[in-house]
Amino acid sequence: MKLTRRNLMKTMGFFSLTIPFSTLFEGVQGFDALQLVEKYANTPDNQSEFWFWVKQSFTTSPTILNLNNGGVSPQPKSVQDAFIRYNQISNEGPAYFMWRILDQGREPLRKKLAELAGCSPDEIAINRNTTEGMDTIIFGLKLKPGDEVVLAKQDYPNVINAWKYREARDQIKLVWVDLQLPSENLDYLVNAYTSKFTSKTKVVNLTHMINWNGQILPVKEIATEAKRKGIYVLVDGAHTFAHLNFKIPDLNCDFFATSLHKWLCAPFGTGMLYIRKELISEISPLFPNDNPSSTDIRKFESLGTRSFPAEMAIADAINFHNLIGSTRKETRLRALKNYWVENLSKFSQIEILTPMSDKFSCGLGIFAVKNKKPEEVADYLFNKHKIYTVAINWENIHGVRVTPHLYINEDDLDRFVSAVKDFINNNK
């Protein structure tokens, strides 16, 4: 369906019985942006007009260059405006407007997320972040003492900590993979996990894109082998959903958790959990409800009072994502990473710690300056040039992580490369 102001209002039709459209949309400024993207959306990917419009759709700081979008991404103005208006509506009569009116948008939102994820709405739970989704599975799976879980030392700390807690509480056994990254060797990456499988292995925990250096793991290939052995496949998709162009069923996984406030640019504190339909009854909810063994995915949403404005504005973030298109978005994010990597690679003092192959990386990358601590580089970039990156020191990965988003352009990255050059010249 072509996204126009008329169609957008139509999708919000459930408000019409209670709130006049003039009140509902008062102050929302996103529609001019929709008109602009309609004008430029069909231009070739390298058309500067389109990416100029995208940059203007955000309200980012004019003084700080944010290259840590992997932590959390800003929302385009259309999403900010929607959130503000939903919040205003809620405050006109919270118990009524939140539960009786805004909450009616929950099932249409579930359907919209499912369409983006490529699965059934009955497999999607709306929550607050990846950690909540991963914890739901980690603590909800029925495991007994001696059962083994395969995971990597390079997984996300919150996930590692949750598994360690489960190990201490229930005497399960954690079997560790120590990945040597970056790698573009498919066989090595697959075997690193599958070689750890035994008759006692019940779960394999996979990070789709390693947050430390942007390494994409061959989840489907590992999952296929795991399925042959009856092993559950749990995927941390914090950095791939709305970043890479894929559908969750493509991964052949059982569970997939992600944060929507990262690459989808949804409001802060929004997330999503996918559970393969036939497994829903086997997972106990993290927050108990009246029927923990239910087959209804909604049993995982018993959070008490939550942020209705944030949840409802997820739909606006999906609209923005769809206007750009998943393929074009992935291509652009990869091009931005390749641009700064190729320019930094010209300096002999630079080491790139991210794969360059499209199969194994996209928009997230990391570099190191030889014989310099990551903190030295990151602090210099911010203190001297107001460029915000993040120093990484985790296991065997040490460098400065750089994560541009769609509002970053080549001029911004030239500024970044120049700043790194300045660091090299002044810190010999």
Short mmCIF file of C-alpha atoms in Angstrom, two decimals:
data_model
loop_
_atom_site.label_atom_id
_atom_site.label_comp_id
_atom_site.label_asym_id
_atom_site.label_seq_id
_atom_site.Cartn_x
_atom_site.Cartn_y
_atom_site.Cartn_z
CA MET A 1 0.00 0.00 0.00
CA LYS A 2 1.34 3.42 -0.90
CA LEU A 3 1.95 5.36 2.31
CA THR A 4 0.16 8.70 2.20
CA ARG A 5 -1.35 10.95 4.82
CA ARG A 6 -4.78 9.54 3.99
CA ASN A 7 -3.64 5.94 4.40
CA LEU A 8 -1.77 6.76 7.60
CA MET A 9 -4.91 8.29 9.07
CA LYS A 10 -6.91 5.27 7.93
CA THR A 11 -4.62 2.95 9.88
CA MET A 12 -5.37 5.02 12.97
CA GLY A 13 -9.11 4.81 12.43
CA PHE A 14 -9.79 3.17 15.76
CA PHE A 15 -9.26 6.57 17.41
CA SER A 16 -12.08 8.23 15.52
CA LEU A 17 -14.86 7.12 17.85
CA THR A 18 -13.29 8.86 20.82
CA ILE A 19 -10.76 11.47 19.71
CA PRO A 20 -11.18 13.93 16.83
CA PHE A 21 -8.45 13.57 14.21
CA SER A 22 -7.70 17.27 14.63
CA THR A 23 -6.82 16.58 18.27
CA LEU A 24 -5.01 13.31 17.66
CA PHE A 25 -2.63 14.70 15.05
CA GLU A 26 -2.29 18.22 16.42
CA GLY A 27 1.39 19.08 16.53
CA VAL A 28 2.56 16.02 14.59
CA GLN A 29 5.11 17.18 12.02
CA GLY A 30 5.95 13.94 10.22
CA PHE A 31 3.78 14.33 7.12
CA ASP A 32 6.00 16.74 5.19
CA ALA A 33 8.77 14.18 5.52
CA LEU A 34 6.49 11.53 4.06
CA GLN A 35 5.82 13.76 1.07
CA LEU A 36 9.54 14.31 0.56
CA VAL A 37 10.40 10.64 0.69
CA GLU A 38 7.64 9.91 -1.83
CA LYS A 39 9.35 12.39 -4.11
CA TYR A 40 12.82 10.85 -3.79
CA ALA A 41 12.18 7.22 -2.78
CA ASN A 42 12.41 5.89 -6.33
CA THR A 43 15.68 7.60 -7.15
CA PRO A 44 18.83 5.46 -7.45
CA ASP A 45 20.58 4.65 -4.18
CA ASN A 46 23.44 7.05 -4.86
CA GLN A 47 21.19 10.09 -5.31
CA SER A 48 22.27 12.75 -2.86
CA GLU A 49 18.76 14.21 -2.65
CA PHE A 50 17.39 11.08 -1.03
CA TRP A 51 20.09 10.76 1.62
CA PHE A 52 19.96 14.51 2.23
CA TRP A 53 16.26 14.10 3.04
CA VAL A 54 17.05 11.21 5.36
CA LYS A 55 19.63 13.31 7.24
CA GLN A 56 17.16 16.18 7.59
CA SER A 57 14.61 13.77 9.08
CA PHE A 58 16.66 13.55 12.28
CA THR A 59 17.20 16.17 14.99
CA THR A 60 20.74 15.26 15.97
CA SER A 61 23.23 17.50 17.74
CA PRO A 62 24.95 20.13 15.56
CA THR A 63 28.06 19.99 17.74
CA ILE A 64 28.60 16.29 18.49
CA LEU A 65 29.14 13.78 15.68
CA ASN A 66 27.53 10.60 17.00
CA LEU A 67 29.25 7.49 15.67
CA ASN A 68 27.93 5.21 18.42
CA ASN A 69 24.51 4.43 16.98
CA GLY A 70 25.09 0.80 17.88
CA GLY A 71 24.43 1.70 21.50
CA VAL A 72 21.07 3.30 20.80
CA SER A 73 19.89 5.17 17.73
CA PRO A 74 18.04 8.48 17.53
CA GLN A 75 14.50 8.54 16.26
CA PRO A 76 13.52 10.47 13.13
CA LYS A 77 11.35 13.48 13.85
CA SER A 78 8.21 11.73 12.62
CA VAL A 79 8.69 9.12 15.37
CA GLN A 80 9.49 11.74 18.01
CA ASP A 81 6.37 13.68 17.09
CA ALA A 82 4.19 10.58 17.24
CA PHE A 83 5.57 9.70 20.67
CA ILE A 84 4.93 13.22 21.97
CA ARG A 85 1.35 13.23 20.71
CA TYR A 86 0.61 9.76 22.12
CA ASN A 87 2.00 10.97 25.44
CA GLN A 88 -0.21 14.06 25.33
CA ILE A 89 -3.25 11.91 24.62
CA SER A 90 -2.37 9.60 27.51
CA ASN A 91 -2.11 12.49 29.93
CA GLU A 92 -5.60 13.74 29.07
CA GLY A 93 -6.96 10.76 31.02
CA PRO A 94 -4.31 8.09 31.55
CA ALA A 95 -6.29 5.06 32.68
CA TYR A 96 -8.89 5.61 29.96
CA PHE A 97 -6.80 6.74 27.01
CA MET A 98 -3.89 4.34 27.61
CA TRP A 99 -5.84 1.15 28.28
CA ARG A 100 -9.07 1.78 26.37
CA ILE A 101 -7.79 3.72 23.37
CA LEU A 102 -4.05 3.44 22.69
CA ASP A 103 -3.93 -0.23 23.66
CA GLN A 104 -6.29 -0.97 20.77
CA GLY A 105 -3.30 -0.37 18.53
CA ARG A 106 -1.34 -3.24 20.07
CA GLU A 107 -2.59 -6.00 17.79
CA PRO A 108 -2.18 -3.95 14.57
CA LEU A 109 1.36 -3.18 15.79
CA ARG A 110 2.02 -6.87 16.41
CA LYS A 111 0.92 -7.60 12.86
CA LYS A 112 3.14 -4.83 11.50
CA LEU A 113 6.17 -6.18 13.37
CA ALA A 114 5.42 -9.70 12.18
CA GLU A 115 5.31 -8.52 8.57
CA LEU A 116 8.75 -6.96 8.99
CA ALA A 117 10.05 -10.08 10.74
CA GLY A 118 8.48 -12.46 8.21
CA CYS A 119 6.56 -14.56 10.72
CA SER A 120 3.12 -14.98 12.26
CA PRO A 121 1.82 -12.27 14.63
CA ASP A 122 1.20 -15.12 17.07
CA GLU A 123 4.99 -15.56 17.34
CA ILE A 124 5.78 -11.94 18.29
CA ALA A 125 5.86 -10.53 21.82
CA ILE A 126 6.34 -6.79 22.30
CA ASN A 127 8.71 -5.94 25.15
CA ARG A 128 11.36 -3.41 26.13
CA ASN A 129 14.73 -4.61 24.83
CA THR A 130 16.94 -7.51 23.79
CA THR A 131 18.01 -8.27 27.35
CA GLU A 132 14.41 -8.78 28.44
CA GLY A 133 13.77 -11.06 25.48
CA MET A 134 16.92 -13.10 26.01
CA ASP A 135 16.26 -13.39 29.75
CA THR A 136 12.74 -14.61 29.03
CA ILE A 137 14.17 -17.59 27.17
CA ILE A 138 17.23 -18.14 29.36
CA PHE A 139 15.13 -18.36 32.52
CA GLY A 140 12.03 -19.79 30.87
CA LEU A 141 13.55 -22.89 29.29
CA LYS A 142 13.12 -26.10 31.24
CA LEU A 143 16.69 -27.24 31.90
CA LYS A 144 17.96 -29.70 34.49
CA PRO A 145 21.33 -30.15 36.21
CA GLY A 146 23.98 -31.31 33.77
CA ASP A 147 22.26 -29.94 30.67
CA GLU A 148 24.75 -28.08 28.48
CA VAL A 149 24.49 -24.66 26.84
CA VAL A 150 26.98 -23.61 24.15
CA LEU A 151 27.76 -19.88 24.03
CA ALA A 152 30.66 -17.58 23.16
CA LYS A 153 32.95 -15.47 25.29
CA GLN A 154 32.23 -12.70 22.77
CA ASP A 155 28.47 -12.65 23.48
CA TYR A 156 26.83 -9.63 25.12
CA PRO A 157 27.61 -9.24 28.86
CA ASN A 158 23.97 -9.20 30.00
CA VAL A 159 23.39 -12.47 28.17
CA ILE A 160 26.53 -14.06 29.61
CA ASN A 161 25.57 -12.93 33.11
CA ALA A 162 22.08 -14.39 32.76
CA TRP A 163 23.46 -17.76 31.70
CA LYS A 164 26.01 -17.71 34.54
CA TYR A 165 23.20 -17.05 37.00
CA ARG A 166 21.19 -19.93 35.56
CA GLU A 167 24.29 -22.12 35.85
CA ALA A 168 24.77 -21.25 39.53
CA ARG A 169 21.09 -21.64 40.34
CA ASP A 170 20.26 -24.81 38.43
CA GLN A 171 23.64 -26.53 37.98
CA ILE A 172 23.52 -26.51 34.19
CA LYS A 173 26.87 -26.52 32.39
CA LEU A 174 28.10 -23.66 30.20
CA VAL A 175 30.35 -24.72 27.32
CA TRP A 176 32.39 -21.82 25.99
CA VAL A 177 33.41 -20.92 22.44
CA ASP A 178 36.34 -18.49 22.16
CA LEU A 179 36.01 -16.91 18.73
CA GLN A 180 39.11 -15.65 16.94
CA LEU A 181 37.80 -12.58 15.13
CA PRO A 182 37.50 -11.15 12.57
CA SER A 183 36.87 -14.16 10.40
CA GLU A 184 35.54 -14.74 6.90
CA ASN A 185 36.03 -18.50 7.17
CA LEU A 186 32.58 -20.09 7.14
CA ASP A 187 33.81 -23.54 8.11
CA TYR A 188 35.78 -22.17 11.06
CA LEU A 189 32.83 -20.20 12.41
CA VAL A 190 30.39 -23.09 12.07
CA ASN A 191 32.79 -25.65 13.52
CA ALA A 192 33.62 -23.38 16.45
CA TYR A 193 30.10 -24.06 17.71
CA THR A 194 29.19 -27.47 16.32
CA SER A 195 32.40 -29.03 17.66
CA LYS A 196 31.09 -28.24 21.15
CA PHE A 197 27.81 -30.12 20.67
CA THR A 198 27.38 -33.29 22.72
CA SER A 199 24.49 -35.54 23.67
CA LYS A 200 23.96 -33.25 26.67
CA THR A 201 23.72 -30.01 24.67
CA LYS A 202 20.24 -28.50 24.97
CA VAL A 203 20.77 -24.90 23.80
CA VAL A 204 23.13 -22.99 21.55
CA ASN A 205 23.24 -19.22 22.14
CA LEU A 206 24.18 -17.27 19.00
CA THR A 207 24.83 -13.56 18.59
CA HIS A 208 23.77 -12.78 15.02
CA MET A 209 26.12 -9.79 14.82
CA ILE A 210 28.83 -9.54 17.48
CA ASN A 211 28.34 -6.13 19.07
CA TRP A 212 32.06 -5.67 19.75
CA ASN A 213 33.29 -5.74 16.15
CA GLY A 214 30.35 -6.27 13.78
CA GLN A 215 31.18 -9.89 12.92
CA ILE A 216 28.13 -11.61 11.40
CA LEU A 217 27.85 -15.25 12.42
CA PRO A 218 26.48 -17.92 10.04
CA VAL A 219 23.44 -18.52 12.22
CA LYS A 220 21.50 -20.56 9.69
CA GLU A 221 24.35 -23.02 9.10
CA ILE A 222 24.96 -23.50 12.83
CA ALA A 223 21.23 -23.76 13.52
CA THR A 224 20.78 -26.42 10.84
CA GLU A 225 23.33 -28.66 12.55
CA ALA A 226 21.83 -27.91 15.96
CA LYS A 227 18.37 -28.91 14.77
CA ARG A 228 19.69 -32.28 13.61
CA LYS A 229 20.68 -32.92 17.21
CA GLY A 230 17.51 -31.58 18.81
CA ILE A 231 19.23 -28.48 20.21
CA TYR A 232 17.31 -25.24 20.84
CA VAL A 233 18.68 -22.22 18.93
CA LEU A 234 18.50 -18.87 20.74
CA VAL A 235 19.57 -15.80 18.73
CA ASP A 236 20.58 -12.38 20.04
CA GLY A 237 19.52 -10.17 17.14
CA ALA A 238 20.09 -6.79 18.77
CA HIS A 239 22.28 -5.56 15.92
CA THR A 240 20.71 -7.19 12.89
CA PHE A 241 16.96 -6.54 12.99
CA ALA A 242 16.21 -3.58 10.67
CA HIS A 243 19.95 -3.49 9.85
CA LEU A 244 20.31 -6.55 7.62
CA ASN A 245 17.67 -7.50 5.06
CA PHE A 246 16.43 -10.88 6.29
CA LYS A 247 13.41 -12.62 7.78
CA ILE A 248 13.65 -14.41 11.12
CA PRO A 249 12.52 -17.79 9.72
CA ASP A 250 15.50 -17.60 7.33
CA LEU A 251 17.74 -18.25 10.34
CA ASN A 252 16.09 -21.55 11.27
CA CYS A 253 16.13 -20.49 14.92
CA ASP A 254 13.67 -21.17 17.73
CA PHE A 255 13.96 -17.86 19.56
CA PHE A 256 15.07 -14.38 18.47
CA ALA A 257 15.30 -11.25 20.64
CA THR A 258 16.03 -7.71 19.53
CA SER A 259 15.89 -4.05 20.55
CA LEU A 260 13.80 -1.80 18.34
CA HIS A 261 15.52 1.37 19.61
CA LYS A 262 18.70 0.43 17.78
CA TRP A 263 18.62 0.05 13.99
CA LEU A 264 14.84 0.46 13.60
CA CYS A 265 15.05 3.88 15.30
CA ALA A 266 11.98 3.23 17.44
CA PRO A 267 11.47 4.94 20.83
CA PHE A 268 13.89 4.13 23.61
CA GLY A 269 12.94 1.09 25.65
CA THR A 270 11.16 -0.89 22.93
CA GLY A 271 11.96 -4.46 21.94
CA MET A 272 10.61 -7.63 20.39
CA LEU A 273 10.80 -11.36 21.07
CA TYR A 274 10.11 -14.10 18.51
CA ILE A 275 9.25 -17.61 19.68
CA ARG A 276 8.49 -20.39 17.23
CA LYS A 277 4.79 -21.04 17.69
CA GLU A 278 5.01 -24.70 18.68
CA LEU A 279 7.49 -23.85 21.46
CA ILE A 280 5.50 -21.10 23.20
CA SER A 281 3.90 -23.49 25.68
CA GLU A 282 7.33 -24.82 26.69
CA ILE A 283 8.63 -21.42 27.86
CA SER A 284 7.62 -20.02 31.24
CA PRO A 285 7.17 -16.23 31.18
CA LEU A 286 9.72 -14.07 32.99
CA PHE A 287 6.86 -12.11 34.55
CA PRO A 288 4.24 -14.67 35.64
CA ASN A 289 0.64 -14.49 34.51
CA ASP A 290 -2.42 -16.64 35.22
CA ASN A 291 -1.47 -19.35 32.69
CA PRO A 292 2.31 -19.85 32.35
CA SER A 293 1.88 -22.90 30.09
CA SER A 294 -0.39 -21.07 27.64
CA THR A 295 0.25 -21.26 23.89
CA ASP A 296 -0.55 -17.53 23.58
CA ILE A 297 2.49 -15.33 22.89
CA ARG A 298 0.81 -12.55 24.89
CA LYS A 299 1.66 -14.34 28.13
CA PHE A 300 5.12 -12.79 27.79
CA GLU A 301 3.70 -9.26 27.92
CA SER A 302 2.52 -9.18 31.56
CA LEU A 303 4.66 -6.17 32.39
CA GLY A 304 2.16 -4.12 34.37
CA THR A 305 1.99 -0.47 33.35
CA ARG A 306 4.28 0.18 30.40
CA SER A 307 5.01 3.07 28.03
CA PHE A 308 2.06 3.10 25.65
CA PRO A 309 3.40 6.16 23.76
CA ALA A 310 6.70 4.39 23.11
CA GLU A 311 5.01 1.20 21.94
CA MET A 312 2.55 2.92 19.63
CA ALA A 313 5.30 5.01 18.01
CA ILE A 314 7.06 1.79 16.96
CA ALA A 315 4.62 1.73 14.04
CA ASP A 316 5.90 5.13 12.90
CA ALA A 317 9.47 3.82 13.02
CA ILE A 318 8.44 0.87 10.86
CA ASN A 319 6.81 3.27 8.40
CA PHE A 320 10.06 5.23 8.18
CA HIS A 321 12.08 2.03 7.72
CA ASN A 322 9.74 0.78 5.00
CA LEU A 323 9.90 4.06 3.10
CA ILE A 324 13.65 3.64 2.82
CA GLY A 325 13.43 -0.11 2.18
CA SER A 326 15.33 -2.94 3.85
CA THR A 327 17.61 -3.63 0.89
CA ARG A 328 18.53 0.01 0.32
CA LYS A 329 19.08 0.51 4.05
CA GLU A 330 21.45 -2.45 4.37
CA THR A 331 23.33 -1.35 1.25
CA ARG A 332 23.72 2.19 2.56
CA LEU A 333 24.86 1.13 6.04
CA ARG A 334 27.47 -1.18 4.54
CA ALA A 335 28.63 1.54 2.16
CA LEU A 336 29.13 3.95 5.06
CA LYS A 337 31.22 1.40 6.96
CA ASN A 338 33.26 0.57 3.86
CA TYR A 339 33.84 4.28 3.22
CA TRP A 340 35.53 5.02 6.54
CA VAL A 341 37.31 1.65 6.64
CA GLU A 342 38.82 2.14 3.19
CA ASN A 343 39.97 5.66 4.06
CA LEU A 344 41.47 4.70 7.42
CA SER A 345 43.19 1.69 5.86
CA LYS A 346 45.46 4.07 3.98
CA PHE A 347 47.34 4.73 7.24
CA SER A 348 49.94 2.13 8.18
CA GLN A 349 49.22 2.64 11.88
CA ILE A 350 45.62 1.44 11.50
CA GLU A 351 44.32 -2.09 12.00
CA ILE A 352 40.80 -2.98 10.89
CA LEU A 353 39.25 -5.62 13.16
CA THR A 354 36.03 -6.14 11.20
CA PRO A 355 35.49 -8.42 8.18
CA MET A 356 35.04 -6.68 4.82
CA SER A 357 33.04 -9.41 3.09
CA ASP A 358 29.33 -8.58 2.72
CA LYS A 359 28.47 -12.00 4.13
CA PHE A 360 30.25 -11.32 7.40
CA SER A 361 29.75 -7.60 8.12
CA CYS A 362 27.58 -4.59 7.41
CA GLY A 363 27.36 -1.18 9.12
CA LEU A 364 29.20 -1.79 12.39
CA GLY A 365 32.99 -1.75 12.44
CA ILE A 366 36.00 -1.41 14.69
CA PHE A 367 39.57 -0.19 14.22
CA ALA A 368 42.69 0.05 16.33
CA VAL A 369 45.69 2.36 16.25
CA LYS A 370 48.80 0.24 16.69
CA ASN A 371 50.40 0.52 20.13
CA LYS A 372 47.63 2.79 21.42
CA LYS A 373 44.92 1.94 23.90
CA PRO A 374 41.35 2.21 22.56
CA GLU A 375 40.47 4.64 25.37
CA GLU A 376 43.24 6.99 24.28
CA VAL A 377 41.85 7.16 20.77
CA ALA A 378 38.18 7.44 21.72
CA ASP A 379 38.86 10.11 24.35
CA TYR A 380 40.95 12.14 21.90
CA LEU A 381 38.27 11.97 19.22
CA PHE A 382 35.66 13.29 21.61
CA ASN A 383 37.67 15.79 23.64
CA LYS A 384 39.45 17.32 20.65
CA HIS A 385 36.93 16.83 17.83
CA LYS A 386 33.56 16.12 19.52
CA ILE A 387 33.26 12.80 17.72
CA TYR A 388 31.56 10.18 19.87
CA THR A 389 32.76 6.59 19.44
CA VAL A 390 33.21 3.82 22.00
CA ALA A 391 36.38 2.11 23.21
CA ILE A 392 36.12 -1.69 23.17
CA ASN A 393 38.10 -3.95 25.49
CA TRP A 394 36.42 -7.33 25.68
CA GLU A 395 38.15 -10.67 25.71
CA ASN A 396 40.43 -10.67 22.63
CA ILE A 397 38.84 -7.63 20.93
CA HIS A 398 40.46 -4.23 21.51
CA GLY A 399 39.71 -1.17 19.41
CA VAL A 400 37.37 1.74 18.75
CA ARG A 401 33.88 0.87 17.54
CA VAL A 402 32.29 3.03 14.86
CA THR A 403 28.60 2.72 14.01
CA PRO A 404 27.18 5.29 11.59
CA HIS A 405 23.44 5.35 10.93
CA LEU A 406 21.52 6.63 7.91
CA TYR A 407 21.72 10.28 8.95
CA ILE A 408 25.51 10.13 8.75
CA ASN A 409 27.00 11.02 5.37
CA GLU A 410 30.39 10.99 3.69
CA ASP A 411 31.22 14.51 4.86
CA ASP A 412 30.72 13.39 8.45
CA LEU A 413 32.99 10.40 7.87
CA ASP A 414 35.64 12.61 6.25
CA ARG A 415 35.60 14.64 9.47
CA PHE A 416 36.06 11.43 11.44
CA VAL A 417 38.94 10.17 9.27
CA SER A 418 40.63 13.55 9.53
CA ALA A 419 40.32 13.42 13.32
CA VAL A 420 41.92 9.97 13.47
CA LYS A 421 44.73 11.25 11.25
CA ASP A 422 45.15 14.13 13.68
CA PHE A 423 45.45 11.66 16.56
CA ILE A 424 48.10 9.66 14.70
CA ASN A 425 50.14 12.76 13.88
CA ASN A 426 50.02 14.07 17.44
CA ASN A 427 50.58 10.80 19.28
CA LYS A 428 53.61 9.21 17.66
#
